[in-house]
PDB file of C-alpha atoms in Angstrom:
ATOM      1  CA  UNK G  15    -194.140 -58.390 -42.093  1.00 89.00           C
ATOM      2  CA  UNK G  16    -196.186 -59.971 -39.932  1.00 91.00           C
ATOM      3  CA  UNK G  17    -193.598 -63.870 -39.781  1.00 88.00           C
ATOM      4  CA  UNK G  18    -190.325 -62.341 -38.934  1.00 85.00           C
ATOM      5  CA  UNK G  19    -188.859 -62.331 -43.143  1.00 85.00           C
ATOM      6  CA  UNK G  20    -189.366 -59.316 -44.476  1.00 86.00           C
ATOM      7  CA  UNK G  21    -186.213 -57.201 -45.352  1.00 85.00           C
ATOM      8  CA  UNK G  22    -185.567 -54.227 -44.650  1.00 84.00           C
ATOM      9  CA  UNK G  23    -187.179 -52.697 -48.802  1.00 90.00           C
ATOM     10  CA  UNK G  24    -189.697 -54.423 -48.259  1.00 90.00           C
ATOM     11  CA  UNK G  25    -190.519 -52.673 -45.180  1.00 87.00           C
ATOM     12  CA  UNK G  26    -190.217 -49.843 -46.163  1.00 89.00           C
ATOM     13  CA  UNK G  27    -191.327 -49.529 -49.213  1.00 91.00           C
ATOM     14  CA  UNK G  28    -194.847 -51.133 -47.098  1.00 90.00           C
ATOM     15  CA  UNK G  29    -194.713 -48.817 -44.679  1.00 88.00           C
ATOM     16  CA  UNK G  30    -194.456 -45.848 -47.191  1.00 90.00           C
ATOM     17  CA  UNK G  31    -198.104 -46.949 -49.234  1.00 89.00           C
ATOM     18  CA  UNK G  32    -199.448 -47.413 -45.708  1.00 89.00           C
ATOM     19  CA  UNK G  33    -198.731 -44.821 -44.572  1.00 87.00           C
ATOM     20  CA  UNK G  34    -200.085 -42.928 -47.631  1.00 88.00           C
ATOM     21  CA  UNK G  35    -202.813 -44.299 -48.302  1.00 88.00           C
ATOM     22  CA  UNK G  36    -203.887 -44.360 -44.205  1.00 86.00           C
ATOM     23  CA  UNK G  37    -204.102 -40.333 -44.721  1.00 86.00           C
ATOM     24  CA  UNK G  38    -204.097 -39.215 -48.345  1.00 85.00           C
ATOM     25  CA  UNK G  39    -206.189 -38.921 -50.184  1.00 84.00           C
ATOM     26  CA  UNK G  40    -208.806 -42.500 -50.861  1.00 81.00           C
ATOM     27  CA  UNK G  41    -208.822 -41.688 -54.989  1.00 81.00           C
ATOM     28  CA  UNK G  42    -205.633 -41.207 -55.508  1.00 83.00           C
ATOM     29  CA  UNK G  43    -203.975 -44.805 -54.288  1.00 85.00           C
ATOM     30  CA  UNK G  44    -202.844 -46.921 -56.332  1.00 84.00           C
ATOM     31  CA  UNK G  45    -205.582 -49.199 -57.344  1.00 86.00           C
ATOM     32  CA  UNK G  46    -204.062 -52.407 -55.205  1.00 87.00           C
ATOM     33  CA  UNK G  47    -204.886 -50.215 -52.160  1.00 87.00           C
ATOM     34  CA  UNK G  48    -207.757 -48.523 -53.108  1.00 84.00           C
ATOM     35  CA  UNK G  49    -209.350 -51.884 -51.857  1.00 89.00           C
ATOM     36  CA  UNK G  50    -208.443 -51.785 -48.322  1.00 91.00           C
ATOM     37  CA  UNK G  51    -210.445 -49.585 -45.269  1.00 92.00           C
ATOM     38  CA  UNK G  52    -208.770 -47.575 -42.909  1.00 91.00           C
ATOM     39  CA  UNK G  53    -210.116 -46.439 -38.891  1.00 89.00           C
ATOM     40  CA  UNK G  54    -209.048 -45.409 -36.304  1.00 85.00           C
ATOM     41  CA  UNK G  55    -208.813 -47.569 -32.981  1.00 82.00           C
ATOM     42  CA  UNK G  56    -209.463 -45.240 -29.658  1.00 70.00           C
ATOM     43  CA  UNK G  57    -209.097 -41.332 -29.684  1.00 64.00           C
ATOM     44  CA  UNK G  58    -208.430 -40.113 -33.677  1.00 58.00           C
ATOM     45  CA  UNK G  59    -207.663 -36.885 -32.248  1.00 61.00           C
ATOM     46  CA  UNK G  60    -204.669 -39.144 -30.761  1.00 59.00           C
ATOM     47  CA  UNK G  61    -201.062 -39.114 -33.647  1.00 57.00           C
ATOM     48  CA  UNK G  62    -200.418 -41.708 -31.781  1.00 56.00           C
ATOM     49  CA  UNK G  63    -203.709 -44.172 -32.136  1.00 69.00           C
ATOM     50  CA  UNK G  64    -203.715 -46.910 -33.795  1.00 84.00           C
ATOM     51  CA  UNK G  65    -204.604 -48.464 -36.997  1.00 89.00           C
ATOM     52  CA  UNK G  66    -207.093 -50.415 -38.375  1.00 92.00           C
ATOM     53  CA  UNK G  67    -207.393 -51.703 -41.724  1.00 94.00           C
ATOM     54  CA  UNK G  68    -209.465 -54.203 -42.996  1.00 95.00           C
ATOM     55  CA  UNK G  69    -208.718 -55.834 -46.407  1.00 94.00           C
ATOM     56  CA  UNK G  70    -210.704 -57.002 -49.164  1.00 93.00           C
ATOM     57  CA  UNK G  71    -209.025 -60.367 -48.969  1.00 93.00           C
ATOM     58  CA  UNK G  72    -207.731 -62.556 -45.968  1.00 95.00           C
ATOM     59  CA  UNK G  73    -204.374 -63.148 -46.239  1.00 95.00           C
ATOM     60  CA  UNK G  74    -202.265 -66.149 -44.130  1.00 96.00           C
ATOM     61  CA  UNK G  75    -200.151 -65.451 -41.595  1.00 93.00           C
ATOM     62  CA  UNK G  76    -198.111 -68.811 -39.143  1.00 90.00           C
ATOM     63  CA  UNK G  77    -201.145 -70.013 -40.343  1.00 92.00           C
ATOM     64  CA  UNK G  78    -203.278 -67.866 -39.144  1.00 94.00           C
ATOM     65  CA  UNK G  79    -205.939 -66.514 -42.079  1.00 96.00           C
ATOM     66  CA  UNK G  80    -207.097 -63.199 -40.945  1.00 95.00           C
ATOM     67  CA  UNK G  81    -209.251 -59.626 -43.046  1.00 95.00           C
ATOM     68  CA  UNK G  82    -208.428 -57.650 -40.338  1.00 95.00           C
ATOM     69  CA  UNK G  83    -205.370 -56.007 -39.091  1.00 95.00           C
ATOM     70  CA  UNK G  84    -203.579 -53.472 -36.913  1.00 91.00           C
ATOM     71  CA  UNK G  85    -200.888 -50.730 -37.045  1.00 89.00           C
ATOM     72  CA  UNK G  86    -199.031 -49.016 -33.888  1.00 82.00           C
ATOM     73  CA  UNK G  87    -196.028 -47.908 -32.594  1.00 76.00           C
ATOM     74  CA  UNK G  88    -194.543 -51.289 -32.916  1.00 74.00           C
ATOM     75  CA  UNK G  89    -195.353 -51.513 -36.465  1.00 82.00           C
ATOM     76  CA  UNK G  90    -197.826 -53.995 -38.500  1.00 90.00           C
ATOM     77  CA  UNK G  91    -199.843 -57.142 -36.502  1.00 92.00           C
ATOM     78  CA  UNK G  92    -203.229 -59.156 -37.080  1.00 94.00           C
ATOM     79  CA  UNK G  93    -204.777 -60.167 -33.747  1.00 93.00           C
ATOM     80  CA  UNK G  94    -205.229 -63.367 -33.167  1.00 93.00           C
ATOM     81  CA  UNK G  95    -207.142 -65.935 -30.386  1.00 91.00           C
ATOM     82  CA  UNK G  96    -206.374 -67.539 -26.757  1.00 89.00           C
ATOM     83  CA  UNK G  97    -205.897 -70.659 -28.670  1.00 91.00           C
ATOM     84  CA  UNK G  98    -203.849 -68.861 -31.924  1.00 92.00           C
ATOM     85  CA  UNK G  99    -201.731 -67.288 -29.823  1.00 91.00           C
ATOM     86  CA  UNK G 100    -201.207 -70.752 -27.349  1.00 91.00           C
ATOM     87  CA  UNK G 101    -199.992 -72.646 -30.004  1.00 92.00           C
ATOM     88  CA  UNK G 102    -197.846 -69.923 -31.576  1.00 91.00           C
ATOM     89  CA  UNK G 103    -196.266 -69.662 -27.896  1.00 91.00           C
ATOM     90  CA  UNK G 104    -195.872 -73.450 -27.641  1.00 92.00           C
ATOM     91  CA  UNK G 105    -194.649 -74.240 -31.102  1.00 89.00           C
ATOM     92  CA  UNK G 106    -192.385 -70.949 -31.014  1.00 86.00           C
ATOM     93  CA  UNK G 107    -190.350 -71.401 -27.661  1.00 87.00           C
ATOM     94  CA  UNK G 108    -192.075 -67.576 -26.789  1.00 88.00           C
ATOM     95  CA  UNK G 109    -191.400 -65.883 -23.220  1.00 87.00           C
ATOM     96  CA  UNK G 110    -193.496 -64.126 -21.906  1.00 90.00           C
ATOM     97  CA  UNK G 111    -192.877 -60.644 -20.427  1.00 91.00           C
ATOM     98  CA  UNK G 112    -195.137 -58.763 -17.539  1.00 92.00           C
ATOM     99  CA  UNK G 113    -196.251 -55.411 -16.160  1.00 91.00           C
ATOM    100  CA  UNK G 114    -198.566 -53.799 -14.033  1.00 88.00           C
ATOM    101  CA  UNK G 115    -197.647 -51.030 -13.275  1.00 83.00           C
ATOM    102  CA  UNK G 116    -199.032 -48.653 -15.608  1.00 72.00           C
ATOM    103  CA  UNK G 117    -200.582 -50.215 -17.927  1.00 72.00           C
ATOM    104  CA  UNK G 118    -201.871 -54.581 -17.827  1.00 74.00           C
ATOM    105  CA  UNK G 119    -199.659 -55.671 -20.840  1.00 81.00           C
ATOM    106  CA  UNK G 120    -198.254 -59.645 -20.959  1.00 87.00           C
ATOM    107  CA  UNK G 121    -196.046 -59.718 -23.391  1.00 88.00           C
ATOM    108  CA  UNK G 122    -195.127 -63.839 -25.770  1.00 88.00           C
ATOM    109  CA  UNK G 123    -191.627 -62.674 -27.197  1.00 83.00           C
ATOM    110  CA  UNK G 124    -188.291 -64.429 -29.940  1.00 76.00           C
ATOM    111  CA  UNK G 125    -185.588 -62.675 -30.948  1.00 64.00           C
ATOM    112  CA  UNK G 126    -185.850 -64.013 -34.497  1.00 54.00           C
ATOM    113  CA  UNK G 127    -181.792 -63.779 -35.156  1.00 52.00           C
ATOM    114  CA  UNK G 128    -181.330 -66.645 -37.197  1.00 49.00           C
ATOM    115  CA  UNK G 129    -184.070 -64.848 -39.554  1.00 45.00           C
ATOM    116  CA  UNK G 130    -181.766 -63.477 -42.946  1.00 48.00           C
ATOM    117  CA  UNK G 131    -182.022 -59.574 -43.616  1.00 45.00           C
ATOM    118  CA  UNK G 132    -184.073 -58.881 -40.081  1.00 43.00           C
ATOM    119  CA  UNK G 133    -181.253 -60.119 -37.731  1.00 48.00           C
ATOM    120  CA  UNK G 134    -183.151 -57.797 -34.782  1.00 63.00           C
ATOM    121  CA  UNK G 135    -186.589 -58.413 -35.391  1.00 74.00           C
ATOM    122  CA  UNK G 136    -188.390 -59.910 -32.598  1.00 78.00           C
ATOM    123  CA  UNK G 137    -191.352 -62.063 -32.667  1.00 83.00           C
ATOM    124  CA  UNK G 138    -194.012 -60.563 -30.232  1.00 88.00           C
ATOM    125  CA  UNK G 139    -197.550 -61.964 -30.044  1.00 90.00           C
ATOM    126  CA  UNK G 140    -199.242 -58.761 -27.330  1.00 87.00           C
ATOM    127  CA  UNK G 141    -202.214 -59.538 -24.497  1.00 84.00           C
ATOM    128  CA  UNK G 142    -203.647 -56.471 -23.300  1.00 72.00           C
ATOM    129  CA  UNK G 143    -207.305 -57.375 -21.617  1.00 63.00           C
ATOM    130  CA  UNK G 144    -208.645 -60.205 -23.170  1.00 61.00           C
ATOM    131  CA  UNK G 145    -207.436 -59.330 -27.310  1.00 76.00           C
ATOM    132  CA  UNK G 146    -203.909 -60.489 -27.884  1.00 89.00           C
ATOM    133  CA  UNK G 147    -202.484 -59.767 -31.077  1.00 91.00           C
ATOM    134  CA  UNK G 148    -199.526 -61.249 -33.424  1.00 92.00           C
ATOM    135  CA  UNK G 149    -197.154 -59.565 -35.046  1.00 90.00           C
ATOM    136  CA  UNK G 150    -192.823 -59.173 -36.187  1.00 86.00           C
ATOM    137  CA  UNK G 151    -190.436 -55.425 -34.507  1.00 81.00           C
ATOM    138  CA  UNK G 152    -187.245 -55.195 -36.012  1.00 75.00           C
ATOM    139  CA  UNK G 153    -186.346 -52.341 -34.543  1.00 63.00           C
ATOM    140  CA  UNK G 154    -182.651 -52.991 -33.001  1.00 53.00           C
ATOM    141  CA  UNK G 155    -183.688 -51.626 -29.552  1.00 48.00           C
ATOM    142  CA  UNK G 156    -180.624 -52.581 -27.674  1.00 46.00           C
ATOM    143  CA  UNK G 157    -178.005 -51.534 -30.513  1.00 45.00           C
ATOM    144  CA  UNK G 158    -179.546 -49.417 -30.794  1.00 41.00           C
ATOM    145  CA  UNK G 159    -179.333 -47.659 -27.781  1.00 46.00           C
ATOM    146  CA  UNK G 160    -176.280 -48.744 -26.182  1.00 46.00           C
ATOM    147  CA  UNK G 161    -177.177 -50.776 -23.675  1.00 52.00           C
ATOM    148  CA  UNK G 162    -176.402 -54.001 -23.857  1.00 59.00           C
ATOM    149  CA  UNK G 163    -175.021 -55.505 -21.030  1.00 68.00           C
ATOM    150  CA  UNK G 164    -174.052 -59.313 -21.410  1.00 79.00           C
ATOM    151  CA  UNK G 165    -175.413 -61.322 -19.084  1.00 78.00           C
ATOM    152  CA  UNK G 166    -173.219 -62.274 -17.016  1.00 86.00           C
ATOM    153  CA  UNK G 167    -171.367 -58.694 -15.839  1.00 90.00           C
ATOM    154  CA  UNK G 168    -175.490 -58.154 -15.189  1.00 91.00           C
ATOM    155  CA  UNK G 169    -175.729 -60.399 -12.702  1.00 92.00           C
ATOM    156  CA  UNK G 170    -172.954 -59.340 -11.218  1.00 95.00           C
ATOM    157  CA  UNK G 171    -173.528 -55.464 -10.796  1.00 95.00           C
ATOM    158  CA  UNK G 172    -177.315 -56.825  -9.188  1.00 96.00           C
ATOM    159  CA  UNK G 173    -175.841 -58.963  -6.955  1.00 96.00           C
ATOM    160  CA  UNK G 174    -173.206 -55.816  -6.580  1.00 96.00           C
ATOM    161  CA  UNK G 175    -175.956 -53.598  -5.017  1.00 95.00           C
ATOM    162  CA  UNK G 176    -177.649 -55.977  -3.505  1.00 96.00           C
ATOM    163  CA  UNK G 177    -174.748 -56.975  -1.243  1.00 96.00           C
ATOM    164  CA  UNK G 178    -174.162 -52.846  -0.536  1.00 94.00           C
ATOM    165  CA  UNK G 179    -170.430 -53.360  -2.335  1.00 94.00           C
ATOM    166  CA  UNK G 180    -171.337 -52.814  -5.912  1.00 93.00           C
ATOM    167  CA  UNK G 181    -168.429 -49.580  -7.114  1.00 93.00           C
ATOM    168  CA  UNK G 182    -169.861 -46.314  -8.386  1.00 92.00           C
ATOM    169  CA  UNK G 183    -170.213 -47.102 -11.816  1.00 93.00           C
ATOM    170  CA  UNK G 184    -171.975 -50.475 -10.711  1.00 94.00           C
ATOM    171  CA  UNK G 185    -174.349 -47.930  -9.685  1.00 92.00           C
ATOM    172  CA  UNK G 186    -174.563 -45.590 -12.503  1.00 92.00           C
ATOM    173  CA  UNK G 187    -175.131 -49.014 -14.008  1.00 93.00           C
ATOM    174  CA  UNK G 188    -177.938 -50.376 -12.019  1.00 93.00           C
ATOM    175  CA  UNK G 189    -179.381 -47.028 -12.722  1.00 91.00           C
ATOM    176  CA  UNK G 190    -179.371 -46.870 -15.546  1.00 91.00           C
ATOM    177  CA  UNK G 191    -180.904 -50.832 -15.499  1.00 93.00           C
ATOM    178  CA  UNK G 192    -183.924 -49.600 -13.669  1.00 92.00           C
ATOM    179  CA  UNK G 193    -184.664 -46.763 -15.265  1.00 90.00           C
ATOM    180  CA  UNK G 194    -185.040 -48.580 -18.841  1.00 89.00           C
ATOM    181  CA  UNK G 195    -187.730 -51.231 -16.643  1.00 91.00           C
ATOM    182  CA  UNK G 196    -189.712 -48.750 -15.205  1.00 89.00           C
ATOM    183  CA  UNK G 197    -189.967 -46.008 -17.512  1.00 87.00           C
ATOM    184  CA  UNK G 198    -190.641 -48.764 -20.920  1.00 85.00           C
ATOM    185  CA  UNK G 199    -192.426 -51.114 -22.487  1.00 81.00           C
ATOM    186  CA  UNK G 200    -191.738 -55.292 -21.609  1.00 85.00           C
ATOM    187  CA  UNK G 201    -190.387 -55.381 -25.203  1.00 80.00           C
ATOM    188  CA  UNK G 202    -187.649 -53.030 -24.194  1.00 81.00           C
ATOM    189  CA  UNK G 203    -186.567 -54.390 -20.964  1.00 86.00           C
ATOM    190  CA  UNK G 204    -182.637 -56.200 -21.135  1.00 84.00           C
ATOM    191  CA  UNK G 205    -182.799 -59.855 -21.507  1.00 80.00           C
ATOM    192  CA  UNK G 206    -182.645 -60.860 -17.672  1.00 86.00           C
ATOM    193  CA  UNK G 207    -186.673 -59.430 -16.498  1.00 92.00           C
ATOM    194  CA  UNK G 208    -189.073 -61.122 -16.739  1.00 93.00           C
ATOM    195  CA  UNK G 209    -192.370 -59.202 -14.380  1.00 95.00           C
ATOM    196  CA  UNK G 210    -192.868 -55.403 -13.078  1.00 95.00           C
ATOM    197  CA  UNK G 211    -194.937 -54.906 -10.415  1.00 93.00           C
ATOM    198  CA  UNK G 212    -195.782 -53.303  -7.119  1.00 90.00           C
ATOM    199  CA  UNK G 213    -195.105 -55.255  -3.481  1.00 87.00           C
ATOM    200  CA  UNK G 214    -195.352 -53.249  -0.252  1.00 79.00           C
ATOM    201  CA  UNK G 215    -192.060 -51.618   1.287  1.00 81.00           C
ATOM    202  CA  UNK G 216    -190.212 -52.777   4.861  1.00 76.00           C
ATOM    203  CA  UNK G 217    -192.181 -53.888   7.647  1.00 59.00           C
ATOM    204  CA  UNK G 218    -193.015 -49.267   9.231  1.00 52.00           C
ATOM    205  CA  UNK G 219    -193.866 -48.535   5.940  1.00 47.00           C
ATOM    206  CA  UNK G 220    -197.004 -47.426   6.538  1.00 50.00           C
ATOM    207  CA  UNK G 221    -198.515 -48.751   3.356  1.00 54.00           C
ATOM    208  CA  UNK G 222    -196.580 -47.953   0.885  1.00 68.00           C
ATOM    209  CA  UNK G 223    -195.194 -49.241  -2.447  1.00 79.00           C
ATOM    210  CA  UNK G 224    -192.312 -49.966  -3.907  1.00 88.00           C
ATOM    211  CA  UNK G 225    -191.713 -51.393  -7.438  1.00 92.00           C
ATOM    212  CA  UNK G 226    -190.280 -54.881  -7.878  1.00 94.00           C
ATOM    213  CA  UNK G 227    -188.036 -56.472 -10.415  1.00 96.00           C
ATOM    214  CA  UNK G 228    -188.694 -61.015 -11.030  1.00 96.00           C
ATOM    215  CA  UNK G 229    -185.883 -62.303 -13.785  1.00 95.00           C
ATOM    216  CA  UNK G 230    -186.081 -64.791 -15.852  1.00 91.00           C
ATOM    217  CA  UNK G 231    -182.796 -66.444 -14.230  1.00 91.00           C
ATOM    218  CA  UNK G 232    -182.112 -66.633 -10.524  1.00 95.00           C
ATOM    219  CA  UNK G 233    -179.047 -63.973  -8.892  1.00 96.00           C
ATOM    220  CA  UNK G 234    -177.311 -65.496  -5.699  1.00 96.00           C
ATOM    221  CA  UNK G 235    -176.530 -63.189  -3.071  1.00 97.00           C
ATOM    222  CA  UNK G 236    -174.982 -63.712   0.102  1.00 96.00           C
ATOM    223  CA  UNK G 237    -175.394 -67.660  -1.368  1.00 96.00           C
ATOM    224  CA  UNK G 238    -179.042 -67.425  -1.318  1.00 97.00           C
ATOM    225  CA  UNK G 239    -180.952 -67.497  -4.821  1.00 96.00           C
ATOM    226  CA  UNK G 240    -183.191 -64.603  -5.845  1.00 97.00           C
ATOM    227  CA  UNK G 241    -185.285 -64.496  -8.041  1.00 96.00           C
ATOM    228  CA  UNK G 242    -187.661 -60.623  -7.656  1.00 96.00           C
ATOM    229  CA  UNK G 243    -186.641 -57.490  -6.075  1.00 96.00           C
ATOM    230  CA  UNK G 244    -187.800 -54.625  -3.626  1.00 95.00           C
ATOM    231  CA  UNK G 245    -186.659 -51.311  -4.696  1.00 94.00           C
ATOM    232  CA  UNK G 246    -187.444 -47.371  -3.314  1.00 89.00           C
ATOM    233  CA  UNK G 247    -186.385 -45.405  -5.259  1.00 80.00           C
ATOM    234  CA  UNK G 248    -185.137 -42.321  -3.465  1.00 73.00           C
ATOM    235  CA  UNK G 249    -182.162 -40.734  -2.837  1.00 61.00           C
ATOM    236  CA  UNK G 250    -182.549 -39.255   0.415  1.00 62.00           C
ATOM    237  CA  UNK G 251    -184.651 -43.099   1.738  1.00 70.00           C
ATOM    238  CA  UNK G 252    -183.955 -45.401  -0.923  1.00 85.00           C
ATOM    239  CA  UNK G 253    -183.215 -48.577  -0.751  1.00 92.00           C
ATOM    240  CA  UNK G 254    -183.304 -52.333  -2.998  1.00 95.00           C
ATOM    241  CA  UNK G 255    -183.169 -55.378  -1.798  1.00 95.00           C
ATOM    242  CA  UNK G 256    -183.496 -58.669  -2.607  1.00 96.00           C
ATOM    243  CA  UNK G 257    -186.718 -60.046  -1.983  1.00 96.00           C
ATOM    244  CA  UNK G 258    -186.471 -63.556  -0.215  1.00 95.00           C
ATOM    245  CA  UNK G 259    -190.350 -64.387   0.066  1.00 93.00           C
ATOM    246  CA  UNK G 260    -191.321 -66.949   3.033  1.00 92.00           C
ATOM    247  CA  UNK G 261    -187.242 -67.067   3.490  1.00 94.00           C
ATOM    248  CA  UNK G 262    -186.592 -67.128   7.040  1.00 93.00           C
ATOM    249  CA  UNK G 263    -185.745 -63.705   8.206  1.00 92.00           C
ATOM    250  CA  UNK G 264    -182.581 -65.745  10.725  1.00 92.00           C
ATOM    251  CA  UNK G 265    -181.236 -67.396   7.524  1.00 95.00           C
ATOM    252  CA  UNK G 266    -181.224 -64.256   5.870  1.00 95.00           C
ATOM    253  CA  UNK G 267    -179.741 -62.512   8.625  1.00 94.00           C
ATOM    254  CA  UNK G 268    -176.685 -65.530   9.099  1.00 93.00           C
ATOM    255  CA  UNK G 269    -177.127 -64.887   5.293  1.00 94.00           C
ATOM    256  CA  UNK G 270    -176.465 -61.081   4.922  1.00 93.00           C
ATOM    257  CA  UNK G 271    -175.467 -59.256   8.488  1.00 93.00           C
ATOM    258  CA  UNK G 272    -174.258 -62.136  10.990  1.00 90.00           C
ATOM    259  CA  UNK G 273    -173.616 -60.201  14.562  1.00 79.00           C
ATOM    260  CA  UNK G 274    -176.051 -57.442  13.393  1.00 80.00           C
ATOM    261  CA  UNK G 275    -178.681 -54.885  15.288  1.00 73.00           C
ATOM    262  CA  UNK G 276    -181.876 -54.303  15.289  1.00 77.00           C
ATOM    263  CA  UNK G 277    -182.017 -50.680  14.289  1.00 72.00           C
ATOM    264  CA  UNK G 278    -186.216 -51.211  14.588  1.00 74.00           C
ATOM    265  CA  UNK G 279    -189.028 -53.750  15.281  1.00 77.00           C
ATOM    266  CA  UNK G 280    -188.822 -56.627  12.823  1.00 85.00           C
ATOM    267  CA  UNK G 281    -185.297 -54.561  10.823  1.00 88.00           C
ATOM    268  CA  UNK G 282    -181.424 -55.967  11.402  1.00 91.00           C
ATOM    269  CA  UNK G 283    -178.787 -53.712  10.434  1.00 89.00           C
ATOM    270  CA  UNK G 284    -175.398 -53.658   9.821  1.00 90.00           C
ATOM    271  CA  UNK G 285    -173.073 -50.885   8.330  1.00 88.00           C
ATOM    272  CA  UNK G 286    -171.409 -50.709   4.651  1.00 88.00           C
ATOM    273  CA  UNK G 287    -168.893 -49.103   3.113  1.00 85.00           C
ATOM    274  CA  UNK G 288    -170.340 -45.397   1.879  1.00 81.00           C
ATOM    275  CA  UNK G 289    -170.659 -44.853  -0.916  1.00 81.00           C
ATOM    276  CA  UNK G 290    -168.890 -41.000  -2.372  1.00 75.00           C
ATOM    277  CA  UNK G 291    -168.540 -39.617   1.174  1.00 70.00           C
ATOM    278  CA  UNK G 292    -172.531 -41.217   1.419  1.00 78.00           C
ATOM    279  CA  UNK G 293    -173.022 -43.950   4.069  1.00 83.00           C
ATOM    280  CA  UNK G 294    -174.941 -47.748   3.101  1.00 88.00           C
ATOM    281  CA  UNK G 295    -176.486 -50.412   6.519  1.00 90.00           C
ATOM    282  CA  UNK G 296    -177.216 -53.753   4.248  1.00 93.00           C
ATOM    283  CA  UNK G 297    -180.403 -54.696   6.057  1.00 92.00           C
ATOM    284  CA  UNK G 298    -183.054 -57.925   6.388  1.00 93.00           C
ATOM    285  CA  UNK G 299    -186.335 -56.892   7.408  1.00 91.00           C
ATOM    286  CA  UNK G 300    -189.291 -58.806   7.771  1.00 89.00           C
ATOM    287  CA  UNK G 301    -192.383 -56.599   5.668  1.00 87.00           C
ATOM    288  CA  UNK G 302    -196.065 -56.079   7.332  1.00 83.00           C
ATOM    289  CA  UNK G 303    -197.266 -59.478   4.456  1.00 84.00           C
ATOM    290  CA  UNK G 304    -194.458 -62.002   6.042  1.00 88.00           C
ATOM    291  CA  UNK G 305    -192.264 -61.385   3.487  1.00 91.00           C
ATOM    292  CA  UNK G 306    -187.978 -61.425   4.427  1.00 94.00           C
ATOM    293  CA  UNK G 307    -186.071 -58.326   2.297  1.00 94.00           C
ATOM    294  CA  UNK G 308    -182.578 -58.242   2.373  1.00 95.00           C
ATOM    295  CA  UNK G 309    -180.703 -55.490   0.701  1.00 95.00           C
ATOM    296  CA  UNK G 310    -179.338 -51.921   0.966  1.00 94.00           C
ATOM    297  CA  UNK G 311    -180.506 -49.022   2.261  1.00 90.00           C
ATOM    298  CA  UNK G 312    -180.050 -45.542   2.893  1.00 85.00           C
ATOM    299  CA  UNK G 313    -179.685 -44.732   6.608  1.00 78.00           C
ATOM    300  CA  UNK G 314    -182.957 -43.096   7.114  1.00 76.00           C
ATOM    301  CA  UNK G 315    -184.451 -45.694   5.083  1.00 74.00           C
ATOM    302  CA  UNK G 316    -183.592 -47.656   7.855  1.00 72.00           C
ATOM    303  CA  UNK G 317    -184.594 -45.904  10.866  1.00 64.00           C
ATOM    304  CA  UNK G 318    -186.115 -42.747   9.459  1.00 52.00           C
ATOM    305  CA  UNK G 319    -188.906 -45.011   8.110  1.00 45.00           C
ATOM    306  CA  UNK G 320    -190.311 -43.727   4.752  1.00 41.00           C
TER     307      UNK G 320
END
């Protein structure tokens, strides 16, 4: 299980035995599990609380010997230290994802597609604070949820949305993409996403915070390379923007909205084709913290503030 090479039959058998041992009568456990000690981690009244397992004899997985395991909503895991984490990340070429919106979360992962019998397994290291756990996610997340989209098609959708030329179908796909990133664990994100955090909204937003997605590979928007995008998800006054960082406003204006007029101080706009009867505008903004945003917005987001 820990090395991403368990078959479905083995996973089912182990899961059944561990559940029975955890919640059943200790005296009725199979002989080989009677020396195992189970205890709740966190609030024992919460059904989804993790379970710590202390083993009567240590086991070795991925070159690491441990006498303790952890079972949580991801499955079976083992604690590792920072040195072990860095070794596995380097040896296996794991990718890192981070989220700071809801709970601080860092995950290093790699699809373990070469493993027979576990084609959709993910090798996962999670770090939430000081501790880290190594585990394997065997759930077929993307295929089971029907949310796979070819990388090139995803990039085309993101560029079309940011350039204010996406059709209703592309906007719907973008909405599904955003919901998936903002509401789920980093382990369930689309492959194109590397991080999720907060960023300041456009100028004059009174300190409001928007949400920022950092992409694993840059996309091209109006001829400029874009690695992150800022989103204010509001139907009436929302917007989506490429976060260009220290790129000058003049460079962004020449690329996205040449000849545009200033709508407000530090905000330039140009009307775009309406979407299903609703007006839209391309815009370039210099934010209060000195970043340049370039994207697509409803007129209310630009002309009436947040």
